[in-house]
Amino acid sequence: GGIPGGSLLRSSGGKMGCGGILLVGLFVILYVVFGGGLGDLQGEQPVTGPSDYEAPVIAAPSRTPWPTSDAPPSGDGDTWLVMVYQDADDQALEQDIFIDLNEMERIGSTENVQIVSQIDRFRGGFSGDGNWYSTRRYLVLYDDDLNTLGSELVDEVGEVNMADGDSLVDFVTWAVREYPADKHVLIMSDHGMGWPGGWSDPAPGGMDSGSAPIIRQLGHDSIFLSELDDALAQIQANTGIDKFELIGMDACLMSQLEIYSALQPYARYAVASEETEPGLGWAYSAFLSLLVYDPSIETAQLATNIVDTYIDQDERIVDDQARNEFLQQNASTGGFFGFSRVSAAQLVGQLEQNITLTAVDLTALPALNESFNAFSYAMQSIDQKTVAMARSYAQSYTSIFGRNVPASYIDLGHFVQLVVKYSKDSNIQRAANLVLDDLDDVIVAERHGKSKPGSTGIAIYFPNSSLYKNPATGIQSYAQIAERFTRVSLWDDFMGFHYANRSFDSDAFETVSPSTSSITRAPGSAEISISGINASSRTVSPGDVIELSTDIEGENIGYVYFFTGLYDQDSNSILVADTDYLESPDTQSLNGVYYPVWPDAD
């Protein structure tokens, strides 16, 4: 999952370099996958300053001619083609994605279900199975060995830029031509960034030709969301496939309304995660076995099974030897699994803490977009500080833009509920109920760990004023990369109102991209002052107490965090005595997410 570019991605512990390892990331710093959450939120940043971030670099995309194919079978039968696009050309990801392919082999293709993979490996990383590093296509056949491929190598295609949408088109067009089937599943595995896209590839590398500022800022190629949209349209034209039965994104942060809107014309169902994913990826042998043993199953049942089997039925959990190897792999790369004897239940308990996974019915998505549009329109009539507060306290997910700004990927359902709770507006209440009803219709299956209690299945991008104003992270890039969504949604219109005071009509579906100079307000921003710290005494004896006090004044205060230490002059060091969050006099919760309620005063 995670973000493209070097160490930021999935380490052996997680798809974004997770497993408890702190990473330097795409824009600034990504916090640990098994940490993060609401405790990392900060207040609204000043509207004038862009967020600081750094970015990696890339080279030119591969362009290969697309084979043409006759129309596929009618779609009335029970033959399936499962196509897995495995971009493992990354040091951190390579071994995990390679083992995913081995997990598929524990089921293998049958007459009714054919499984094909295009996998690109990394040069100089994981050295297993001959240490080859080019791109290969396999027909997945049964084999019990999780460390060596036993599938049929059907094509050695050389070094392919898997970050180029044309490479995806080439693979799928080839697979559909070579393995005719009634029903088609596409699974894409690699790093995910949320609405910007994902699927990076350092070799041969390339540079996307798009004009969105985020593309130039990243400095390396990825399959950006608008590029994925174009690629799927080209696949549709090349193959004659009306719609994929399912598009799965075994990648981080891809369960977003923007992404599902891009997939909706091309698939009936989709599966993705709101949060980052652990390095295990999906439990391939588990859900493929369901399909192989009953090819007549409904796609919704297959999608549900992907969610239900996630983590706890993964081969590297249930197989004792594979589990020990997984633990050793993490221990050797600095993960927190630095011990050799861990039961399957213990490992599942740890890995499940922060997970999310969602299966959605894309045919129901237009109704959700419509009701969310009505809700966005209605939010013009309430205090925007209320909206900003709801954004700050909504269940959030790992930020790809660093910890110096609030998390900007928030749960859609939880946000809507908080707006209702804070505004107490009857029109908002009615509009919110429709959104939540439609959200229920879209969600086929949803799962989240204990550390993500406010998750309802689909996230949305709600940047603070700094991110919104920055061309790379704000509306200038968002309007281009998430273009299909902004054409059908009023969400971009609402953000224009929220930050630029630009009102809009209920039928205003043009993409809104205010100029930087017109972004004039930050509803979540406010002055905060902290007085000096007063101590009740300058000395203390064992068993006695010193009281430290300070006065904090301001609006929109989220969390108060304190650090207490003792400075030792002789050693020029600080003994850390305590660090914690100060509890407010009143604490409330919504869907298991707790937030402070500070007292009002002059």
Coordinates of C-alpha atoms in Angstrom, one line a residue:
G1 CA 0.0 0.0 0.0
G2 CA 1.6 3.2 1.1
I3 CA 3.3 5.8 -1.0
P4 CA 5.6 5.5 -3.9
G5 CA 9.3 6.2 -3.7
G6 CA 12.0 4.3 -1.9
S7 CA 11.6 3.5 1.7
L8 CA 8.2 4.9 2.1
L9 CA 6.4 1.9 0.8
R10 CA 5.5 -1.4 2.2
S11 CA 8.3 -2.8 4.2
S12 CA 8.2 -6.4 5.2
G13 CA 5.9 -5.2 7.9
G14 CA 3.4 -3.2 5.9
K15 CA 2.4 -2.0 2.5
M16 CA 3.6 1.4 3.2
G17 CA 6.6 0.4 5.2
C18 CA 4.4 -0.4 8.1
G19 CA 4.9 -2.9 10.9
G20 CA 5.8 -0.3 13.4
I21 CA 8.6 1.3 11.5
L22 CA 8.7 5.1 11.3
L23 CA 9.4 6.2 7.7
V24 CA 10.4 9.3 5.8
G25 CA 7.7 9.7 3.2
L26 CA 6.5 11.2 0.0
F27 CA 6.0 14.7 1.2
V28 CA 7.3 14.8 4.8
I29 CA 7.0 12.0 7.3
L30 CA 4.5 9.2 7.3
Y31 CA 3.7 8.0 10.7
V32 CA 3.7 4.3 11.6
V33 CA 0.9 2.3 10.3
F34 CA 0.1 0.8 13.6
G35 CA 0.2 4.2 15.3
G36 CA -1.2 7.5 14.0
G37 CA -4.9 8.2 14.2
L38 CA -6.7 11.0 16.0
G39 CA -3.8 11.7 18.3
D40 CA -1.8 13.0 15.4
L41 CA -4.3 15.7 14.4
Q42 CA -3.2 19.3 14.8
G43 CA -5.2 22.5 14.5
E44 CA -5.9 24.3 11.2
Q45 CA -2.6 25.7 9.7
P46 CA -2.5 29.4 8.6
V47 CA -4.0 29.9 5.2
T48 CA -0.9 31.6 3.9
G49 CA 1.7 28.9 4.2
P50 CA 2.0 25.8 2.0
S51 CA 2.9 22.5 3.7
D52 CA 6.6 21.5 3.5
Y53 CA 7.4 18.3 1.7
E54 CA 10.0 16.7 -0.4
A55 CA 9.6 14.3 -3.3
P56 CA 11.5 11.6 -5.2
V57 CA 12.1 11.3 -9.0
I58 CA 11.4 9.0 -12.1
A59 CA 11.9 8.5 -15.9
A60 CA 9.9 7.9 -19.2
P61 CA 6.9 5.5 -19.5
S62 CA 7.0 2.4 -21.7
R63 CA 4.7 2.6 -24.7
T64 CA 3.8 -0.8 -26.4
P65 CA 1.3 -1.5 -29.1
W66 CA -1.9 -3.0 -27.7
P67 CA -3.0 -6.4 -29.1
T68 CA -6.6 -6.4 -30.3
S69 CA -9.0 -9.1 -29.2
D70 CA -12.4 -10.5 -30.2
A71 CA -15.3 -9.9 -27.9
P72 CA -15.2 -12.0 -24.8
P73 CA -17.8 -14.7 -24.1
S74 CA -21.4 -13.6 -23.3
G75 CA -21.0 -13.3 -19.6
D76 CA -23.8 -15.7 -18.9
G77 CA -21.6 -18.6 -17.8
D78 CA -19.4 -19.4 -14.8
T79 CA -15.9 -19.1 -16.3
W80 CA -13.7 -16.5 -14.6
L81 CA -10.5 -14.8 -15.5
V82 CA -8.6 -13.3 -12.5
M83 CA -5.9 -10.9 -13.6
V84 CA -3.4 -9.7 -11.0
Y85 CA -1.2 -6.7 -11.7
Q86 CA 1.7 -7.1 -9.3
D87 CA 4.0 -4.1 -9.2
A88 CA 6.7 -5.5 -6.9
D89 CA 9.5 -3.3 -8.3
D90 CA 10.5 -1.9 -5.0
Q91 CA 12.9 -3.1 -2.3
A92 CA 10.4 -2.9 0.5
L93 CA 7.5 -4.5 -1.3
E94 CA 9.1 -7.2 -3.5
Q95 CA 9.1 -10.2 -1.1
D96 CA 5.6 -9.6 0.1
I97 CA 4.1 -9.4 -3.3
F98 CA 6.2 -12.3 -4.5
I99 CA 4.8 -14.4 -1.7
D100 CA 1.2 -13.2 -2.6
L101 CA 1.8 -14.9 -6.0
N102 CA 2.9 -18.1 -4.2
E103 CA -0.2 -17.9 -2.1
M104 CA -2.3 -17.9 -5.3
E105 CA -0.5 -21.1 -6.3
R106 CA -1.9 -22.9 -3.3
I107 CA -5.2 -22.8 -5.2
G108 CA -4.1 -22.5 -8.8
S109 CA -6.1 -22.2 -12.0
T110 CA -8.9 -24.6 -13.1
E111 CA -11.0 -25.1 -16.2
N112 CA -13.5 -22.6 -14.8
V113 CA -11.2 -20.1 -13.0
Q114 CA -8.0 -19.0 -14.7
I115 CA -5.6 -16.9 -12.7
V116 CA -2.9 -14.9 -14.5
S117 CA -0.3 -12.5 -13.1
Q118 CA 2.0 -9.9 -14.4
I119 CA 4.7 -9.4 -11.8
D120 CA 7.7 -7.0 -11.9
R121 CA 10.4 -7.5 -9.4
F122 CA 13.1 -5.3 -7.9
R123 CA 16.8 -5.5 -8.7
G124 CA 18.9 -5.8 -5.6
G125 CA 16.2 -6.5 -3.0
F126 CA 14.7 -9.8 -2.1
S127 CA 16.9 -12.6 -3.7
G128 CA 14.5 -15.5 -3.6
D129 CA 13.6 -17.9 -6.5
G130 CA 16.6 -17.1 -8.7
N131 CA 16.7 -13.4 -7.9
W132 CA 15.3 -12.4 -11.3
Y133 CA 14.2 -8.8 -11.6
S134 CA 12.4 -8.3 -14.9
T135 CA 8.7 -8.5 -15.6
R136 CA 7.0 -11.8 -16.2
R137 CA 3.6 -13.2 -17.0
Y138 CA 2.4 -16.4 -15.3
L139 CA -0.6 -18.7 -15.6
V140 CA -1.0 -19.6 -11.9
L141 CA -0.9 -23.3 -11.4
Y142 CA -1.1 -25.4 -8.2
D143 CA 2.1 -25.5 -6.1
D144 CA 2.4 -25.8 -2.3
D145 CA 5.8 -24.1 -1.9
L146 CA 5.5 -20.5 -0.7
N147 CA 9.1 -19.6 -1.6
T148 CA 9.4 -20.8 -5.2
L149 CA 7.1 -20.3 -8.1
G150 CA 5.7 -23.4 -9.7
S151 CA 3.4 -21.7 -12.2
E152 CA 3.7 -21.7 -16.0
L153 CA 5.9 -18.8 -17.2
V154 CA 3.9 -17.8 -20.3
D155 CA 5.8 -14.6 -21.2
E156 CA 9.1 -12.9 -20.3
V157 CA 8.3 -9.3 -21.2
G158 CA 11.5 -7.6 -20.0
E159 CA 11.7 -4.5 -17.9
V160 CA 8.2 -2.9 -18.0
N161 CA 7.2 0.4 -16.5
M162 CA 4.4 -0.7 -14.2
A163 CA 3.7 2.9 -13.3
D164 CA 2.5 3.5 -16.8
G165 CA -1.2 3.1 -17.5
D166 CA -0.4 1.7 -20.9
S167 CA 1.4 -1.3 -19.2
L168 CA -1.9 -2.1 -17.4
V169 CA -3.8 -1.8 -20.7
D170 CA -1.3 -4.1 -22.4
F171 CA -1.5 -6.8 -19.7
V172 CA -5.2 -6.9 -19.4
T173 CA -5.8 -6.8 -23.2
W174 CA -3.3 -9.7 -23.6
A175 CA -4.9 -11.7 -20.8
V176 CA -8.5 -11.3 -22.1
R177 CA -7.4 -12.4 -25.6
E178 CA -5.4 -15.4 -24.4
Y179 CA -7.8 -16.6 -21.7
P180 CA -11.4 -16.0 -22.8
A181 CA -13.9 -16.0 -19.9
D182 CA -17.4 -14.9 -19.0
K183 CA -16.4 -12.9 -16.0
H184 CA -13.4 -10.8 -15.3
V185 CA -11.6 -9.7 -12.1
L186 CA -8.7 -7.2 -12.0
I187 CA -6.6 -6.9 -8.8
M188 CA -3.9 -4.3 -8.6
S189 CA -1.2 -4.7 -6.0
D190 CA 1.4 -2.1 -4.9
H191 CA 1.5 1.2 -3.1
G192 CA -1.5 3.5 -2.9
M193 CA -1.7 7.2 -2.2
G194 CA -5.5 7.7 -2.1
W195 CA -6.9 10.1 -4.7
P196 CA -3.6 10.8 -6.4
G197 CA -3.3 7.1 -7.4
G198 CA -0.4 4.7 -6.9
W199 CA 1.7 2.0 -8.6
S200 CA 5.2 3.5 -8.8
D201 CA 8.1 1.9 -10.6
P202 CA 11.8 3.1 -10.3
A203 CA 13.0 0.9 -13.2
P204 CA 13.0 1.6 -16.0
G205 CA 11.3 4.7 -14.6
G206 CA 9.5 7.4 -16.4
M207 CA 7.8 10.7 -16.0
D208 CA 4.1 11.2 -16.4
S209 CA 3.2 13.9 -19.0
G210 CA 0.2 15.3 -16.9
S211 CA 0.1 18.9 -16.0
A212 CA -1.2 18.6 -12.4
P213 CA 1.2 20.2 -10.0
I214 CA 1.3 17.1 -7.8
I215 CA 2.8 15.1 -10.8
R216 CA 5.7 17.6 -11.1
Q217 CA 6.1 17.8 -7.3
L218 CA 6.4 14.0 -7.0
G219 CA 9.0 13.9 -9.7
H220 CA 8.4 10.2 -10.5
D221 CA 5.8 8.2 -12.4
S222 CA 2.8 6.6 -10.9
I223 CA -0.6 5.5 -12.3
F224 CA -2.4 8.6 -11.3
L225 CA -6.2 8.3 -10.8
S226 CA -7.1 10.1 -14.0
E227 CA -4.6 7.9 -15.9
L228 CA -6.2 4.8 -14.4
D229 CA -9.6 6.1 -15.6
D230 CA -8.2 6.4 -19.1
A231 CA -6.5 3.0 -19.0
L232 CA -9.7 1.3 -18.0
A233 CA -11.6 3.1 -20.8
Q234 CA -9.0 1.8 -23.2
I235 CA -9.2 -1.7 -21.9
Q236 CA -13.0 -1.6 -22.3
A237 CA -12.6 -0.5 -25.9
N238 CA -9.9 -3.1 -26.7
T239 CA -11.5 -6.1 -25.1
G240 CA -15.3 -5.5 -25.4
I241 CA -15.7 -6.2 -21.7
D242 CA -18.8 -4.3 -20.6
K243 CA -17.7 -4.2 -16.9
F244 CA -15.3 -6.1 -14.7
E245 CA -17.1 -8.1 -12.1
L246 CA -14.7 -6.7 -9.5
I247 CA -11.7 -4.4 -9.4
G248 CA -9.6 -4.9 -6.3
M249 CA -6.9 -2.6 -5.0
D250 CA -4.6 -4.5 -2.7
A251 CA -2.9 -1.2 -1.8
C252 CA -3.1 1.4 0.9
L253 CA -5.6 4.2 1.3
M254 CA -7.7 3.5 -1.8
S255 CA -11.2 3.2 -0.3
Q256 CA -12.2 6.7 -1.2
L257 CA -15.3 8.2 -2.8
E258 CA -13.0 9.8 -5.4
I259 CA -11.5 6.5 -6.4
Y260 CA -14.8 4.5 -6.5
S261 CA -16.2 7.3 -8.7
A262 CA -13.4 6.7 -11.2
L263 CA -14.0 2.9 -11.1
Q264 CA -17.8 3.0 -11.3
P265 CA -18.1 3.0 -15.2
Y266 CA -15.9 0.0 -15.5
A267 CA -16.8 -2.5 -12.7
R268 CA -19.8 -3.8 -10.7
Y269 CA -17.9 -4.2 -7.4
A270 CA -14.7 -3.0 -5.8
V271 CA -12.6 -3.8 -2.8
A272 CA -10.1 -1.4 -1.2
S273 CA -8.9 -0.1 2.2
E274 CA -9.4 3.3 3.9
E275 CA -6.2 2.9 5.9
T276 CA -2.8 1.5 5.0
E277 CA -2.4 -2.2 4.7
P278 CA 0.0 -4.6 6.5
G279 CA 2.6 -6.2 4.3
L280 CA 0.6 -9.5 4.2
G281 CA -1.7 -8.1 1.6
W282 CA -4.9 -10.0 1.0
A283 CA -5.5 -13.6 1.9
Y284 CA -5.3 -14.8 -1.8
S285 CA -5.6 -18.5 -1.3
A286 CA -8.6 -18.1 0.9
F287 CA -10.9 -16.1 -1.4
L288 CA -9.6 -17.8 -4.5
S289 CA -10.5 -21.1 -3.0
L290 CA -14.1 -19.9 -2.6
L291 CA -14.2 -19.0 -6.3
V292 CA -12.5 -22.1 -7.6
Y293 CA -14.8 -24.5 -5.6
D294 CA -17.9 -22.6 -6.5
P295 CA -17.6 -20.6 -9.8
S296 CA -21.3 -19.9 -9.7
I297 CA -21.1 -17.6 -6.6
E298 CA -22.3 -14.1 -6.8
T299 CA -19.6 -11.4 -7.1
A300 CA -20.9 -9.8 -4.0
Q301 CA -20.2 -13.0 -2.1
L302 CA -16.6 -13.1 -3.5
A303 CA -16.1 -9.4 -2.5
T304 CA -17.4 -10.1 1.0
N305 CA -15.1 -13.1 1.3
I306 CA -12.0 -10.9 0.4
V307 CA -13.0 -8.7 3.4
D308 CA -13.9 -11.6 5.7
T309 CA -10.6 -13.5 5.2
Y310 CA -8.3 -10.5 5.3
I311 CA -5.4 -11.0 7.7
D312 CA -6.6 -14.0 9.8
Q313 CA -6.8 -16.5 6.9
D314 CA -3.6 -15.4 5.2
E315 CA -1.2 -18.2 4.5
R316 CA 1.6 -16.4 6.4
I317 CA -0.7 -16.4 9.5
V318 CA -2.2 -19.9 9.3
D319 CA 1.0 -21.8 8.1
D320 CA 3.4 -22.2 11.1
Q321 CA 6.6 -22.1 9.0
A322 CA 5.4 -19.2 6.9
R323 CA 4.4 -17.3 10.0
N324 CA 7.9 -17.8 11.6
E325 CA 9.5 -16.6 8.4
F326 CA 7.3 -13.6 8.3
L327 CA 8.3 -12.7 11.9
Q328 CA 11.9 -13.2 11.1
Q329 CA 11.6 -11.0 8.0
N330 CA 10.1 -8.2 10.1
A331 CA 12.7 -8.6 12.9
S332 CA 15.5 -8.3 10.3
T333 CA 14.1 -5.1 8.9
G334 CA 13.5 -3.4 12.2
G335 CA 9.8 -4.3 12.7
F336 CA 8.3 -4.8 16.1
F337 CA 8.0 -8.6 15.6
G338 CA 11.4 -9.2 17.0
F339 CA 10.6 -12.5 18.6
S340 CA 10.4 -16.0 17.2
R341 CA 7.4 -17.6 18.9
V342 CA 4.1 -15.9 18.2
S343 CA 0.8 -17.7 17.8
A344 CA -1.5 -17.1 14.9
A345 CA -4.0 -15.5 17.2
Q346 CA -1.4 -13.2 18.8
L347 CA -0.2 -12.1 15.4
V348 CA -3.7 -11.5 14.0
G349 CA -4.6 -9.5 17.2
Q350 CA -1.6 -7.2 16.6
L351 CA -2.1 -6.8 12.8
E352 CA -5.8 -6.2 13.0
Q353 CA -5.6 -3.2 15.3
N354 CA -5.5 -0.6 12.5
I355 CA -6.8 -2.4 9.5
T356 CA -9.7 -1.5 7.3
L357 CA -11.1 -3.2 4.2
T358 CA -14.3 -2.4 2.3
A359 CA -16.3 -4.1 -0.5
V360 CA -18.6 -1.8 -2.4
D361 CA -21.4 -2.2 -4.9
L362 CA -20.5 0.4 -7.6
T363 CA -23.9 0.2 -9.2
A364 CA -25.3 1.9 -6.0
L365 CA -22.6 4.6 -6.1
P366 CA -24.5 7.3 -8.2
A367 CA -27.2 7.5 -5.5
L368 CA -24.6 8.1 -2.8
N369 CA -22.9 10.8 -4.9
E370 CA -26.3 12.4 -5.3
S371 CA -27.2 12.4 -1.6
F372 CA -23.7 13.6 -0.7
N373 CA -24.1 16.5 -3.1
A374 CA -27.3 17.5 -1.4
F375 CA -25.5 17.3 2.0
S376 CA -22.6 19.4 0.6
Y377 CA -25.1 22.0 -0.7
A378 CA -26.8 22.2 2.7
M379 CA -23.6 22.7 4.6
Q380 CA -23.4 26.2 3.1
S381 CA -26.1 27.3 5.5
I382 CA -24.2 26.4 8.7
D383 CA -21.3 27.9 10.6
Q384 CA -18.1 26.7 8.8
K385 CA -16.3 26.5 12.1
T386 CA -18.7 23.7 12.9
V387 CA -17.7 21.9 9.7
A388 CA -14.0 22.4 10.4
M389 CA -14.5 20.9 13.9
A390 CA -16.2 17.9 12.4
R391 CA -13.3 17.5 10.0
S392 CA -10.8 17.6 12.8
Y393 CA -12.6 15.0 14.9
A394 CA -13.7 12.6 12.2
Q395 CA -12.0 9.2 12.1
S396 CA -8.8 9.8 10.1
Y397 CA -6.3 7.7 8.2
T398 CA -2.5 7.9 7.6
S399 CA -1.5 11.2 6.1
I400 CA 0.6 11.1 3.0
F401 CA 1.3 14.9 3.4
G402 CA 3.1 14.7 6.7
R403 CA 2.3 15.4 10.3
N404 CA 2.7 19.1 10.3
V405 CA -0.9 19.4 9.0
P406 CA -4.0 17.6 10.1
A407 CA -4.9 14.2 8.6
S408 CA -6.8 15.0 5.4
Y409 CA -8.2 11.5 4.6
I410 CA -11.3 11.2 6.8
D411 CA -14.2 8.8 7.0
L412 CA -17.2 10.0 5.1
G413 CA -19.9 8.5 7.3
H414 CA -18.3 9.6 10.5
F415 CA -17.8 13.2 9.2
V416 CA -21.4 13.4 8.2
Q417 CA -22.5 12.2 11.6
L418 CA -20.3 14.8 13.4
V419 CA -21.6 17.6 11.3
V420 CA -25.1 16.7 12.4
K421 CA -24.0 16.4 16.0
Y422 CA -22.4 19.8 16.1
S423 CA -24.8 21.8 13.9
K424 CA -28.1 20.4 15.2
D425 CA -29.6 21.8 12.0
S426 CA -32.8 20.0 10.9
N427 CA -32.0 20.4 7.1
I428 CA -28.6 19.0 7.7
Q429 CA -30.1 16.1 9.7
R430 CA -32.4 15.2 6.8
A431 CA -29.7 15.4 4.2
A432 CA -27.3 13.4 6.4
N433 CA -29.8 10.6 6.9
L434 CA -30.1 10.2 3.1
V435 CA -26.3 10.0 2.8
L436 CA -26.0 7.4 5.5
D437 CA -28.8 5.3 4.0
D438 CA -27.1 5.4 0.6
L439 CA -23.8 4.6 2.2
D440 CA -25.4 1.5 3.7
D441 CA -26.6 0.5 0.2
V442 CA -23.1 0.9 -1.3
I443 CA -21.2 -1.0 1.4
V444 CA -21.4 -4.8 0.8
A445 CA -18.9 -5.7 3.5
E446 CA -16.8 -3.6 5.8
R447 CA -14.2 -4.4 8.4
H448 CA -12.1 -2.2 10.7
G449 CA -9.8 -2.7 13.7
K450 CA -10.2 -1.5 17.2
S451 CA -8.0 1.5 16.6
K452 CA -10.3 2.7 13.8
P453 CA -13.7 2.7 15.5
G454 CA -15.2 5.5 13.5
S455 CA -14.7 3.8 10.1
T456 CA -17.8 3.3 8.0
G457 CA -16.1 2.1 4.9
I458 CA -15.4 5.0 2.5
A459 CA -13.1 8.0 3.1
I460 CA -13.0 11.4 1.4
Y461 CA -10.3 14.1 1.0
F462 CA -10.9 17.1 3.2
P463 CA -7.6 19.1 3.3
N464 CA -7.0 22.0 5.7
S465 CA -6.4 25.4 4.3
S466 CA -2.7 25.0 3.8
L467 CA -3.1 21.8 1.8
Y468 CA -6.0 23.3 -0.1
K469 CA -4.0 26.3 -1.1
N470 CA -0.9 24.4 -2.1
P471 CA -1.0 23.6 -5.9
A472 CA 0.4 20.1 -5.4
T473 CA -1.9 19.0 -2.6
G474 CA -4.9 21.3 -3.2
I475 CA -7.7 21.9 -5.6
Q476 CA -5.4 22.5 -8.7
S477 CA -4.2 19.0 -8.6
Y478 CA -7.3 17.5 -7.1
A479 CA -9.5 18.9 -9.9
Q480 CA -7.3 17.2 -12.6
I481 CA -6.4 13.9 -10.9
A482 CA -9.9 13.2 -9.5
E483 CA -11.5 14.7 -12.5
R484 CA -14.3 12.2 -12.9
F485 CA -15.4 12.7 -9.3
T486 CA -15.3 16.5 -9.5
R487 CA -17.5 16.4 -12.7
V488 CA -20.3 14.6 -10.8
S489 CA -19.8 15.9 -7.3
L490 CA -20.4 19.2 -5.5
W491 CA -17.6 18.4 -3.0
D492 CA -15.1 20.5 -4.9
D493 CA -17.7 23.3 -5.0
F494 CA -18.2 23.0 -1.2
M495 CA -14.4 23.2 -0.5
G496 CA -14.4 26.4 -2.7
F497 CA -17.1 27.8 -0.4
H498 CA -15.4 26.6 2.8
Y499 CA -12.1 28.2 1.9
A500 CA -12.9 30.9 -0.7
N501 CA -16.4 31.9 0.3
R502 CA -17.6 31.0 -3.2
S503 CA -21.3 30.0 -3.0
F504 CA -22.8 27.5 -5.4
D505 CA -26.1 26.2 -6.7
S506 CA -27.4 22.7 -6.2
D507 CA -26.9 21.9 -9.9
A508 CA -23.5 23.5 -10.3
F509 CA -21.4 20.5 -11.4
E510 CA -18.6 22.3 -13.1
T511 CA -15.2 21.6 -11.6
V512 CA -14.2 24.3 -9.2
S513 CA -10.6 25.5 -8.9
P514 CA -10.4 28.9 -7.2
S515 CA -7.2 30.9 -7.7
T516 CA -4.7 31.0 -4.9
S517 CA -5.5 34.6 -4.2
S518 CA -9.2 33.9 -3.6
I519 CA -8.5 31.4 -0.9
T520 CA -9.0 33.8 2.0
R521 CA -10.4 32.0 5.0
A522 CA -9.5 29.1 7.2
P523 CA -12.6 28.3 9.3
G524 CA -10.7 25.9 11.6
S525 CA -8.0 28.4 12.3
A526 CA -7.8 30.6 15.5
E527 CA -5.3 32.3 17.7
I528 CA -4.1 30.2 20.7
S529 CA -2.0 31.6 23.5
I530 CA -0.2 29.7 26.2
S531 CA 1.1 31.5 29.3
G532 CA 4.4 30.8 31.1
I533 CA 4.5 27.7 33.3
N534 CA 4.2 28.4 37.0
A535 CA 5.7 26.0 39.5
S536 CA 4.5 25.8 43.1
S537 CA 8.0 25.2 44.3
R538 CA 11.6 25.2 42.8
T539 CA 12.6 22.1 44.8
V540 CA 11.0 18.8 45.8
S541 CA 11.7 15.9 48.1
P542 CA 10.9 12.3 47.4
G543 CA 7.2 11.8 48.0
D544 CA 6.3 15.4 47.7
V545 CA 4.6 17.1 44.8
I546 CA 5.2 20.2 42.6
E547 CA 2.2 21.6 40.8
L548 CA 2.8 23.0 37.3
S549 CA 0.2 25.2 35.8
T550 CA -0.4 27.3 32.7
D551 CA -3.3 29.1 31.1
I552 CA -4.3 28.2 27.5
E553 CA -6.8 30.5 25.7
G554 CA -8.1 30.3 22.1
E555 CA -10.8 29.0 19.8
N556 CA -10.9 25.6 18.1
I557 CA -8.5 23.9 20.5
G558 CA -8.3 20.3 19.7
Y559 CA -5.9 18.5 22.0
V560 CA -3.6 19.7 24.7
Y561 CA -0.4 17.6 24.8
F562 CA 2.1 18.0 27.6
F563 CA 5.7 16.9 28.2
T564 CA 7.4 16.9 31.6
G565 CA 11.2 16.4 31.9
L566 CA 14.0 17.0 34.4
Y567 CA 17.1 18.7 33.0
D568 CA 20.4 17.4 34.3
Q569 CA 23.0 20.2 33.8
D570 CA 26.0 17.9 34.5
S571 CA 25.2 15.4 31.7
N572 CA 23.3 18.0 29.5
S573 CA 20.4 15.6 29.2
I574 CA 16.7 15.4 30.0
L575 CA 15.0 12.7 32.0
V576 CA 11.6 12.3 30.4
A577 CA 9.2 12.1 33.3
D578 CA 5.9 12.0 31.5
T579 CA 4.2 12.7 28.2
D580 CA 0.4 12.6 27.8
Y581 CA -2.7 14.3 26.5
L582 CA -4.5 16.5 29.0
E583 CA -8.1 15.4 29.5
S584 CA -10.8 18.0 29.0
P585 CA -13.5 18.4 31.7
D586 CA -16.0 16.8 29.4
T587 CA -15.2 14.1 26.9
Q588 CA -17.7 12.8 24.4
S589 CA -17.6 10.1 21.8
L590 CA -19.2 9.1 18.5
N591 CA -18.9 5.6 17.1
G592 CA -16.2 4.9 19.6
V593 CA -14.0 7.9 18.7
Y594 CA -13.5 10.1 21.7
Y595 CA -12.9 13.9 21.5
P596 CA -12.5 16.6 24.2
V597 CA -15.1 19.3 24.9
W598 CA -13.3 22.4 26.3
P599 CA -15.1 24.9 28.5
D600 CA -16.3 28.2 27.0
A601 CA -15.0 31.3 28.7
D602 CA -14.3 35.0 28.1

